[in-house]
Amino acid sequence: MAHQVIVVLDFGSQYTQLIARRIREQAVYCEIHPYTIATDPELRQLRALNPVGIVLSGGPSSVYDDGAPTIVPAVYELGVPVLGICYGAQLTAKLLGGDVRPADRREYGRASVRVKRADGLFKSVPAGEELVVWASHGDHVEGLPPGFVHTAESANCTMSGFASSERRIHCVQFHPEVVHTPRGAELLGNFLFGVCEARGDWSMASFVDEAVARIREQVGPASAGGRVICGLSGGVDSSVAAALIHRAIGDRLTCIFVDNGVLRKGEREYVATIFRDHFKVDLRVIDAEQRFLDKLADVTDPEKKRKIIGYEFIAVFDEEAKTIDGARFLAQGTLYPDVIESVSFKGPSAVIKSHHNVGGLPEKMKLSLVEPLRELFKDEVRQLGLELGLPKHMVSRQPFPGPGLAVRCLGALTKTRLDVLRAADAIIDEEIRAADLYDSIWQSFGVLLPVRSVGVMGDERTYEEALALRAVHSRDGMTADWVQLPYDLLARISTRVVNEVRGINRVVYDITSKPPGTIEWE
Ligand code: XMP
């Protein structure tokens, strides 16, 4: 690997992924590994990664817990700089001979520390200055390990920073990775560039070169005849994966787009325009609308809808793939959070559950997986998409569920009702974008309700269905707040939907957060 690596050893903190993201934002590549790779006395795995720095994350345990996670002290003898954060700091103090006292109670929240030495992490902060930090720690480091000095201290001394500059080991009992530590990025930068002397060689442009080389190596030379097939959904991940693989192997990539009848308005044309017309990708568009709608006829149970769509998608995709000569590889837009969840020792909870994604393809098709986005966070995938020339409009799309409008068209699915929902959804999309709110909202969409109510239009009485408008802010889909959309925007959407869409005569706004609600209605 051409770029330098910082290794984060995960002790189960809810913030571990944030540490990695904050480091990558400063152009230094960073990987998260479970702390268990640092329990073997020889440290084979850790050495093989050849890190320029090691970060020990926070974690929910106390160093006094039975079976509390620990590492071999040899980690501190590798000659590689170490940053201990919260649990990582207490563990460091304990392993290196300091005095760590169990906490009477755990401390969370905003705190203030006074910098004692403008050195190491605090290199850019004059001694004596107070920093606002976010603390979430239990045990308390009473006595420092030999050779360590205090670098920062809180008023009651229960919270501090300590370091041995000579050994390049720096510890803080607060979280520099969270936004509530306003100068956290600067402190991390001091560790990366000051202590680890990192080059800052991680950029999307360099990632493209490395990823292209890796894809070519995996797929083999053109003479070997291997092809990659990629299911395009119109979403960000599969689109970026396809664009990247296309950059690597050109016409040895075949993309398959399945129109399952529950897509948004114009979706098929949208994807075809970008991939076929612009990128000249070998794209097969399968019109399976009728096939899906036949299977879905009279199905109202949400889980049944999901299962049918997932199963049918695999069947359609598989049939098409069989007609592609030399198809030996299947592209998947797996992202880093999914990878970490499967390796992490406790597993961060803050990822969208995998049952939400259509699984089962690789097992069924016996193809080797090409997963070129495995190392990337979502925001990096968007950057990569732009780097590869995908339009901004596409890389900044809001998430859209695999079962599509099927779970937004409540009750029985008919082409007519789906068309009504599509028309309303397009208006919502247009108005949210026109108000310049699209990028700041996690998801905004309409839900067609199988509820009819009476209305008047002109001299006529109407008796039609209602549309629920949903717009939420969220970081990861696990929790969400409804968006306080401006009244004039709500008014415009309502007026336009009722005037322009035959079949809807009433619009309501969903003001439920998650929990207790979910984002989708089904
Ligand atoms: P909920 O409704 O559970 O949704 O709050 C959380 C996030 O997951 C998306 N979602 C799905 N995505 N297949 C998907 O690919 C699904 O079956 C599915 N159901 C919900 C939802 O849009 C939101 O982003």
XYZ file of C-alpha atoms and ligand atoms in Angstrom:
546
model
C 0.000 0.000 0.000
C 1.452 3.310 -1.011
C -0.040 5.482 1.709
C 0.825 5.609 5.383
C -1.564 4.033 7.869
C -2.745 4.955 11.332
C -4.243 1.995 13.170
C -7.089 2.568 15.608
C -7.457 -0.274 18.096
C -11.129 -0.486 18.975
C -12.145 -1.043 22.582
C -15.810 -0.651 21.740
C -16.351 3.097 21.972
C -19.358 4.501 20.204
C -16.946 7.097 18.802
C -14.397 4.738 17.219
C -15.611 5.344 13.676
C -15.507 9.060 14.310
C -11.829 8.839 15.240
C -11.099 7.213 11.889
C -13.123 9.775 9.997
C -11.486 12.731 11.752
C -8.071 11.305 10.895
C -8.935 10.663 7.262
C -10.348 14.164 6.974
C -6.795 15.320 7.563
C -5.581 13.293 4.580
C -4.094 10.483 6.656
C -5.362 6.976 5.971
C -6.663 5.191 8.999
C -7.998 1.708 9.697
C -9.975 0.382 12.637
C -9.085 -3.027 14.026
C -10.382 -4.846 17.080
C -7.989 -4.503 20.013
C -7.538 -8.281 19.857
C -4.962 -7.872 17.090
C -2.719 -6.480 19.844
C -2.992 -9.404 22.252
C -0.498 -11.705 20.593
C 2.945 -11.282 22.203
C 4.641 -11.113 18.808
C 2.141 -8.543 17.523
C 2.355 -10.091 14.081
C -0.834 -8.589 12.685
C -0.173 -5.155 14.051
C 3.411 -5.097 12.774
C 2.273 -6.299 9.362
C 0.078 -3.226 9.066
C 3.204 -1.114 9.520
C 1.401 1.817 11.125
C 2.943 5.259 11.536
C 0.776 5.752 14.609
C -1.553 3.787 16.855
C -4.691 5.161 18.489
C -6.273 3.327 21.406
C -9.971 4.134 21.393
C -12.273 4.701 24.290
C -14.557 1.945 25.445
C -17.382 1.131 27.807
C -15.310 -0.951 30.219
C -13.407 -0.067 33.358
C -9.828 -1.315 33.438
C -10.937 -3.002 36.682
C -13.725 -5.033 35.115
C -13.274 -8.778 35.048
C -12.044 -9.628 31.578
C -11.590 -5.954 30.686
C -10.039 -5.681 27.228
C -6.304 -5.283 27.302
C -3.309 -5.428 24.992
C 0.262 -6.626 25.382
C 2.590 -3.882 26.659
C 4.863 -4.641 23.701
C 2.616 -2.254 21.751
C 4.379 0.582 23.565
C 7.793 -0.792 22.604
C 7.227 -0.807 18.855
C 8.676 2.657 18.533
C 5.393 3.766 16.946
C 3.639 6.811 18.457
C 0.574 5.969 20.540
C -2.454 8.114 21.306
C -4.666 6.853 24.121
C -8.194 8.251 24.313
C -10.276 7.733 27.493
C -10.269 3.961 28.068
C -7.136 3.845 25.901
C -5.542 6.422 28.216
C -6.487 4.596 31.417
C -5.285 1.299 30.022
C -1.988 2.900 29.032
C -1.566 4.318 32.529
C -2.303 0.927 34.073
C -0.062 -1.086 31.758
C 2.880 1.269 32.130
C 2.852 1.376 35.923
C 0.610 4.320 36.734
C -2.000 4.401 39.433
C -5.533 4.137 38.130
C -8.394 4.447 40.607
C -11.863 3.120 39.991
C -14.407 5.857 39.477
C -17.144 6.454 42.007
C -19.277 7.474 39.126
C -18.718 7.918 35.439
C -18.373 11.433 34.157
C -19.901 12.612 30.916
C -20.251 15.866 29.148
C -18.646 19.197 28.604
C -15.580 19.980 30.648
C -12.691 22.328 30.562
C -8.987 21.494 30.738
C -6.035 23.790 31.247
C -3.071 23.033 29.032
C 0.118 22.560 31.032
C 2.626 21.959 28.269
C 2.425 23.237 24.726
C 3.771 19.964 23.443
C 2.673 16.844 21.618
C -1.084 16.961 21.185
C -1.146 20.459 22.628
C 1.720 21.776 20.533
C -0.372 24.575 19.082
C -2.019 25.572 22.367
C -0.075 27.904 24.683
C 0.402 26.608 28.224
C -2.225 28.001 30.560
C -4.945 28.135 27.950
C -8.293 26.514 28.730
C -9.840 24.138 26.203
C -13.448 23.038 26.079
C -13.568 19.269 25.718
C -16.083 16.428 25.720
C -15.417 13.955 28.473
C -16.929 10.565 28.945
C -14.784 8.588 31.269
C -14.884 6.443 34.315
C -11.663 5.513 36.048
C -9.356 8.213 37.187
C -5.595 8.294 36.673
C -4.211 9.193 40.084
C -0.516 8.602 39.552
C 1.258 8.844 36.242
C 3.477 6.060 34.934
C 7.221 6.693 35.382
C 8.575 9.104 32.800
C 5.175 10.690 32.086
C 4.154 14.281 32.735
C 0.818 16.028 32.821
C 0.071 17.880 29.606
C -3.376 19.113 30.618
C -5.463 19.083 33.757
C -9.049 19.784 34.678
C -9.963 21.889 37.671
C -10.575 18.935 39.972
C -7.730 16.934 38.410
C -10.069 14.064 37.685
C -9.516 14.572 34.030
C -6.277 15.124 32.333
C -3.826 14.679 29.565
C -0.507 13.004 30.144
C 2.370 12.053 27.911
C 5.891 10.864 27.520
C 7.276 12.889 24.625
C 10.390 10.776 24.626
C 8.429 7.581 24.070
C 5.927 9.398 21.859
C 2.970 8.188 23.956
C 0.175 10.719 24.422
C -2.993 10.228 26.409
C -6.116 12.288 26.919
C -9.104 11.509 29.068
C -11.474 13.281 26.750
C -12.664 12.804 23.177
C -10.848 14.956 20.608
C -12.839 13.249 17.817
C -16.273 14.672 18.679
C -17.587 18.078 17.636
C -18.142 18.996 21.278
C -14.375 19.298 21.553
C -14.129 22.368 19.326
C -10.375 22.200 18.851
C -10.308 18.401 18.646
C -9.298 18.264 14.983
C -6.362 20.548 15.714
C -5.229 18.280 18.576
C -5.503 15.189 16.393
C -3.590 17.046 13.697
C -0.815 17.760 16.178
C -0.598 14.043 16.893
C -0.659 13.080 13.214
C 1.703 15.635 11.788
C 3.748 16.610 14.838
C 4.152 13.335 16.709
C 3.712 10.716 13.954
C 5.197 12.967 11.268
C 2.531 11.743 8.874
C 2.808 12.929 5.289
C -0.897 13.449 4.703
C -0.834 11.299 1.595
C -4.456 10.073 1.574
C -6.510 11.720 -1.106
C -9.294 10.583 -3.366
C -7.064 11.032 -6.406
C -4.471 8.679 -4.956
C -7.210 6.298 -3.858
C -8.459 6.062 -7.438
C -5.013 5.034 -8.687
C -4.576 2.406 -5.995
C -8.102 1.057 -6.329
C -7.831 0.832 -10.111
C -4.596 -1.157 -9.786
C -6.183 -3.495 -7.244
C -9.274 -4.109 -9.366
C -7.131 -4.883 -12.398
C -5.083 -7.315 -10.387
C -8.130 -9.063 -8.982
C -9.975 -9.366 -12.278
C -6.897 -10.319 -14.282
C -5.787 -9.265 -17.762
C -8.226 -8.849 -20.646
C -6.777 -11.958 -22.240
C -8.088 -14.010 -19.297
C -11.598 -12.968 -20.320
C -13.051 -12.291 -16.851
C -15.998 -9.901 -16.666
C -17.459 -8.055 -13.718
C -21.187 -7.618 -13.376
C -22.647 -4.904 -11.251
C -26.224 -4.335 -10.183
C -26.956 -0.634 -10.493
C -29.699 0.658 -8.256
C -29.384 4.351 -8.983
C -28.081 4.856 -5.450
C -24.748 6.413 -4.576
C -22.822 3.283 -3.599
C -23.511 1.075 -6.598
C -23.068 4.038 -8.950
C -19.671 4.965 -7.557
C -18.552 1.326 -7.475
C -19.563 0.950 -11.129
C -17.801 4.163 -12.181
C -14.622 3.057 -10.408
C -14.632 -0.448 -11.858
C -15.337 1.015 -15.277
C -12.300 3.252 -14.880
C -10.248 0.118 -14.129
C -11.475 -2.373 -16.730
C -13.629 -0.407 -19.177
C -15.870 -2.583 -21.319
C -15.208 -5.676 -19.245
C -17.824 -4.330 -16.856
C -21.487 -5.042 -17.500
C -24.052 -3.233 -15.396
C -27.549 -4.519 -14.842
C -30.363 -2.187 -13.900
C -33.635 -3.831 -12.965
C -36.773 -1.754 -13.279
C -38.845 -3.439 -10.601
C -41.859 -1.179 -11.046
C -41.402 0.502 -7.666
C -38.794 3.061 -8.692
C -39.045 6.825 -8.594
C -40.227 8.808 -11.588
C -37.690 8.920 -14.400
C -35.214 6.689 -12.554
C -34.590 4.336 -15.437
C -33.839 7.158 -17.869
C -31.708 8.910 -15.268
C -29.436 5.922 -14.768
C -29.275 5.163 -18.485
C -28.334 8.751 -19.321
C -25.458 8.777 -16.882
C -24.063 5.318 -17.422
C -24.885 4.489 -21.010
C -24.764 7.884 -22.659
C -22.121 9.588 -20.571
C -19.821 6.814 -19.342
C -20.485 4.437 -22.247
C -20.870 1.561 -19.839
C -22.272 -1.720 -21.144
C -25.623 -1.299 -19.399
C -28.513 -3.711 -19.554
C -31.828 -2.275 -18.496
C -34.328 -4.980 -17.617
C -37.963 -4.014 -17.689
C -39.388 -6.305 -15.018
C -42.197 -4.022 -13.899
C -45.007 -6.361 -14.810
C -43.255 -9.374 -13.349
C -42.813 -7.629 -9.992
C -46.305 -6.154 -9.924
C -47.813 -9.556 -10.662
C -45.964 -11.047 -7.706
C -46.919 -8.128 -5.498
C -50.592 -8.023 -6.423
C -52.768 -7.990 -3.302
C -49.775 -8.132 -0.949
C -50.167 -5.610 1.860
C -47.820 -6.970 4.530
C -44.601 -4.909 4.506
C -42.256 -7.796 5.246
C -43.867 -9.891 2.514
C -43.387 -7.008 0.089
C -39.713 -6.839 1.044
C -39.183 -10.579 0.674
C -40.889 -10.766 -2.701
C -38.898 -7.841 -4.058
C -35.604 -9.209 -2.724
C -36.249 -12.683 -4.065
C -37.488 -11.518 -7.430
C -34.558 -9.173 -7.851
C -32.128 -12.029 -7.354
C -34.032 -14.174 -9.837
C -34.117 -11.479 -12.531
C -30.496 -10.521 -11.994
C -29.360 -14.124 -12.046
C -31.221 -14.868 -15.290
C -29.608 -11.899 -16.961
C -26.149 -12.626 -15.587
C -26.274 -16.117 -17.065
C -26.410 -14.563 -20.512
C -23.158 -12.687 -19.972
C -20.123 -14.587 -21.189
C -17.212 -14.797 -18.788
C -19.088 -13.247 -15.852
C -16.910 -14.304 -12.958
C -17.051 -11.319 -10.644
C -19.843 -9.495 -8.901
C -19.383 -5.877 -7.833
C -20.811 -4.766 -4.512
C -20.864 -1.332 -2.972
C -19.976 -2.517 0.546
C -18.779 0.402 2.674
C -16.358 0.583 5.576
C -19.001 0.806 8.324
C -20.363 -2.614 7.213
C -16.856 -4.041 7.238
C -16.109 -2.692 10.691
C -19.368 -3.979 12.051
C -18.429 -7.480 11.039
C -14.942 -7.361 12.578
C -15.372 -5.112 15.571
C -15.246 -6.895 18.895
C -18.528 -5.531 20.076
C -19.705 -3.877 16.933
C -20.716 -0.253 16.713
C -24.456 -0.037 16.831
C -24.716 3.029 14.652
C -25.132 1.440 11.258
C -28.180 0.694 9.203
C -29.183 -2.892 9.777
C -28.055 -5.259 7.082
C -31.474 -6.867 6.771
C -32.366 -3.706 4.957
C -30.189 -4.615 2.043
C -30.858 -7.225 -0.547
C -28.595 -10.103 0.407
C -28.143 -13.523 -1.009
C -26.791 -12.669 -4.448
C -23.190 -13.784 -4.049
C -24.103 -17.101 -2.400
C -26.522 -17.915 -5.119
C -24.335 -16.904 -8.022
C -20.988 -18.318 -6.957
C -19.145 -15.261 -8.202
C -16.108 -13.660 -6.611
C -16.898 -10.342 -5.028
C -15.299 -7.100 -6.120
C -15.853 -4.576 -3.343
C -13.813 -1.506 -4.219
C -15.432 0.755 -1.597
C -14.745 -1.475 1.405
C -12.333 1.014 2.901
C -14.468 4.109 2.508
C -16.925 6.044 4.602
C -20.039 7.395 2.921
C -18.744 10.949 2.626
C -15.571 9.614 1.013
C -17.660 7.622 -1.465
C -19.379 10.851 -2.485
C -16.022 12.569 -2.948
C -14.791 9.613 -4.955
C -17.862 9.801 -7.181
C -17.103 13.431 -7.985
C -13.465 12.561 -8.612
C -14.629 9.948 -11.137
C -16.844 12.460 -12.910
C -20.275 11.464 -11.634
C -22.652 14.437 -11.448
C -23.052 16.097 -8.047
C -26.765 15.505 -8.328
C -26.133 11.782 -8.267
C -23.453 11.508 -5.589
C -25.447 13.595 -3.149
C -28.682 11.623 -3.489
C -30.549 10.834 -0.320
C -30.777 7.150 0.656
C -33.583 5.246 -1.038
C -34.744 1.870 0.274
C -34.161 -1.277 -1.784
C -37.889 -2.164 -1.850
C -38.468 1.349 -3.168
C -41.942 2.806 -3.381
C -43.424 -0.535 -2.365
C -42.897 0.414 1.288
C -44.136 3.958 0.675
C -47.327 2.943 -1.066
C -49.252 1.610 1.883
C -51.750 -1.118 1.253
C -52.114 -2.922 -2.044
C -49.772 -2.011 -4.886
C -51.258 -1.185 -8.240
C -49.642 0.567 -11.158
C -52.151 3.368 -10.809
C -51.395 4.001 -7.155
C -47.657 3.765 -7.771
C -47.941 6.327 -10.574
C -49.841 8.646 -8.227
C -47.108 8.313 -5.616
C -44.366 8.795 -8.232
C -45.934 12.030 -9.404
C -46.262 13.361 -5.854
C -42.752 12.247 -4.947
C -41.307 14.078 -7.944
C -42.989 17.303 -6.808
C -41.607 16.894 -3.299
C -38.123 16.300 -4.669
C -38.354 19.343 -6.936
C -39.608 21.656 -4.195
C -37.130 20.487 -1.562
C -34.295 21.031 -4.025
C -35.666 24.403 -5.109
C -35.708 25.471 -1.447
C -32.047 24.432 -1.293
C -32.769 21.972 1.504
C -32.108 18.674 -0.264
C -28.494 18.241 0.841
C -29.123 19.096 4.464
C -32.009 16.632 4.819
C -31.334 12.924 5.322
C -34.488 11.814 3.520
C -37.567 13.590 2.200
C -40.363 11.759 0.441
C -44.066 11.079 0.188
C -46.086 8.134 1.480
C -49.375 7.269 -0.186
C -51.966 6.294 2.382
C -54.837 3.921 1.675
C -57.180 6.366 3.343
C -59.770 8.276 1.391
C -61.277 11.527 2.503
C -63.701 14.013 1.086
C -62.599 17.222 -0.582
C -63.910 19.928 -2.888
C -62.285 21.057 -6.084
C -64.153 23.746 -7.947
C -67.743 22.628 -7.883
C -66.833 19.033 -7.565
C -66.687 16.830 -4.560
C -63.598 14.582 -4.470
C -63.064 11.359 -2.575
C -59.400 10.438 -2.878
C -56.369 9.190 -0.999
C -54.077 11.158 1.288
C -50.346 11.738 1.019
C -48.110 11.923 4.052
C -45.042 14.069 3.611
C -41.973 12.844 5.510
C -38.699 14.731 5.967
C -36.097 13.773 8.551
C -32.686 14.800 9.744
C -30.442 11.906 10.692
C -26.788 10.985 10.869
C -27.035 7.313 10.097
C -30.675 6.326 9.833
C -30.720 4.801 13.308
C -32.318 7.811 14.941
C -34.034 10.725 13.235
C -35.771 14.012 13.918
C -38.552 15.350 11.757
C -37.502 18.479 9.915
C -39.154 21.778 10.753
C -39.781 22.625 7.123
C -40.754 26.247 6.467
C -44.521 26.778 6.288
C -44.345 28.350 2.839
C -42.575 25.275 1.513
C -45.160 22.987 3.120
C -47.865 25.117 1.540
C -46.258 24.942 -1.903
C -45.849 21.174 -1.776
C -49.407 20.674 -0.579
C -50.923 22.960 -3.205
C -48.927 21.499 -6.035
C -49.567 17.876 -5.073
C -53.317 18.346 -4.720
C -53.584 20.432 -7.891
C -51.287 18.413 -10.088
C -51.738 14.832 -8.968
C -55.045 13.196 -9.699
C -55.730 10.695 -6.920
C -54.559 12.763 -3.943
C -56.783 15.387 -2.366
C -55.132 15.840 1.022
C -51.544 16.259 2.258
C -50.487 15.762 5.879
C -47.065 16.260 7.443
C -45.535 13.513 9.567
C -44.118 15.025 12.759
C -42.880 11.827 14.378
C -39.240 11.328 15.264
C -37.366 8.015 15.383
C -37.703 6.538 17.926
C -40.592 6.061 18.528
C -41.445 6.158 14.815
C -39.378 4.729 11.971
C -38.295 6.725 8.944
C -40.278 4.655 6.454
C -43.919 3.948 7.168
C -43.625 0.245 6.438
P -36.462 2.852 9.152
O -37.730 2.934 8.396
O -36.184 1.457 9.697
O -35.314 3.134 8.085
O -36.333 3.907 10.210
C -33.966 3.381 8.384
C -33.238 3.587 7.084
O -33.248 2.368 6.325
C -33.901 2.560 5.085
N -34.693 1.372 4.829
C -34.367 0.429 3.953
N -33.315 0.343 3.101
N -34.145 -1.756 2.344
C -33.223 -0.757 2.278
O -32.298 -0.862 1.476
C -35.227 -1.733 3.189
O -36.035 -2.663 3.234
C -35.333 -0.576 4.022
N -36.244 -0.202 4.968
C -35.827 1.004 5.446
C -34.729 3.806 5.258
O -34.997 4.440 4.006
C -33.880 4.624 6.178
O -32.833 5.274 5.476
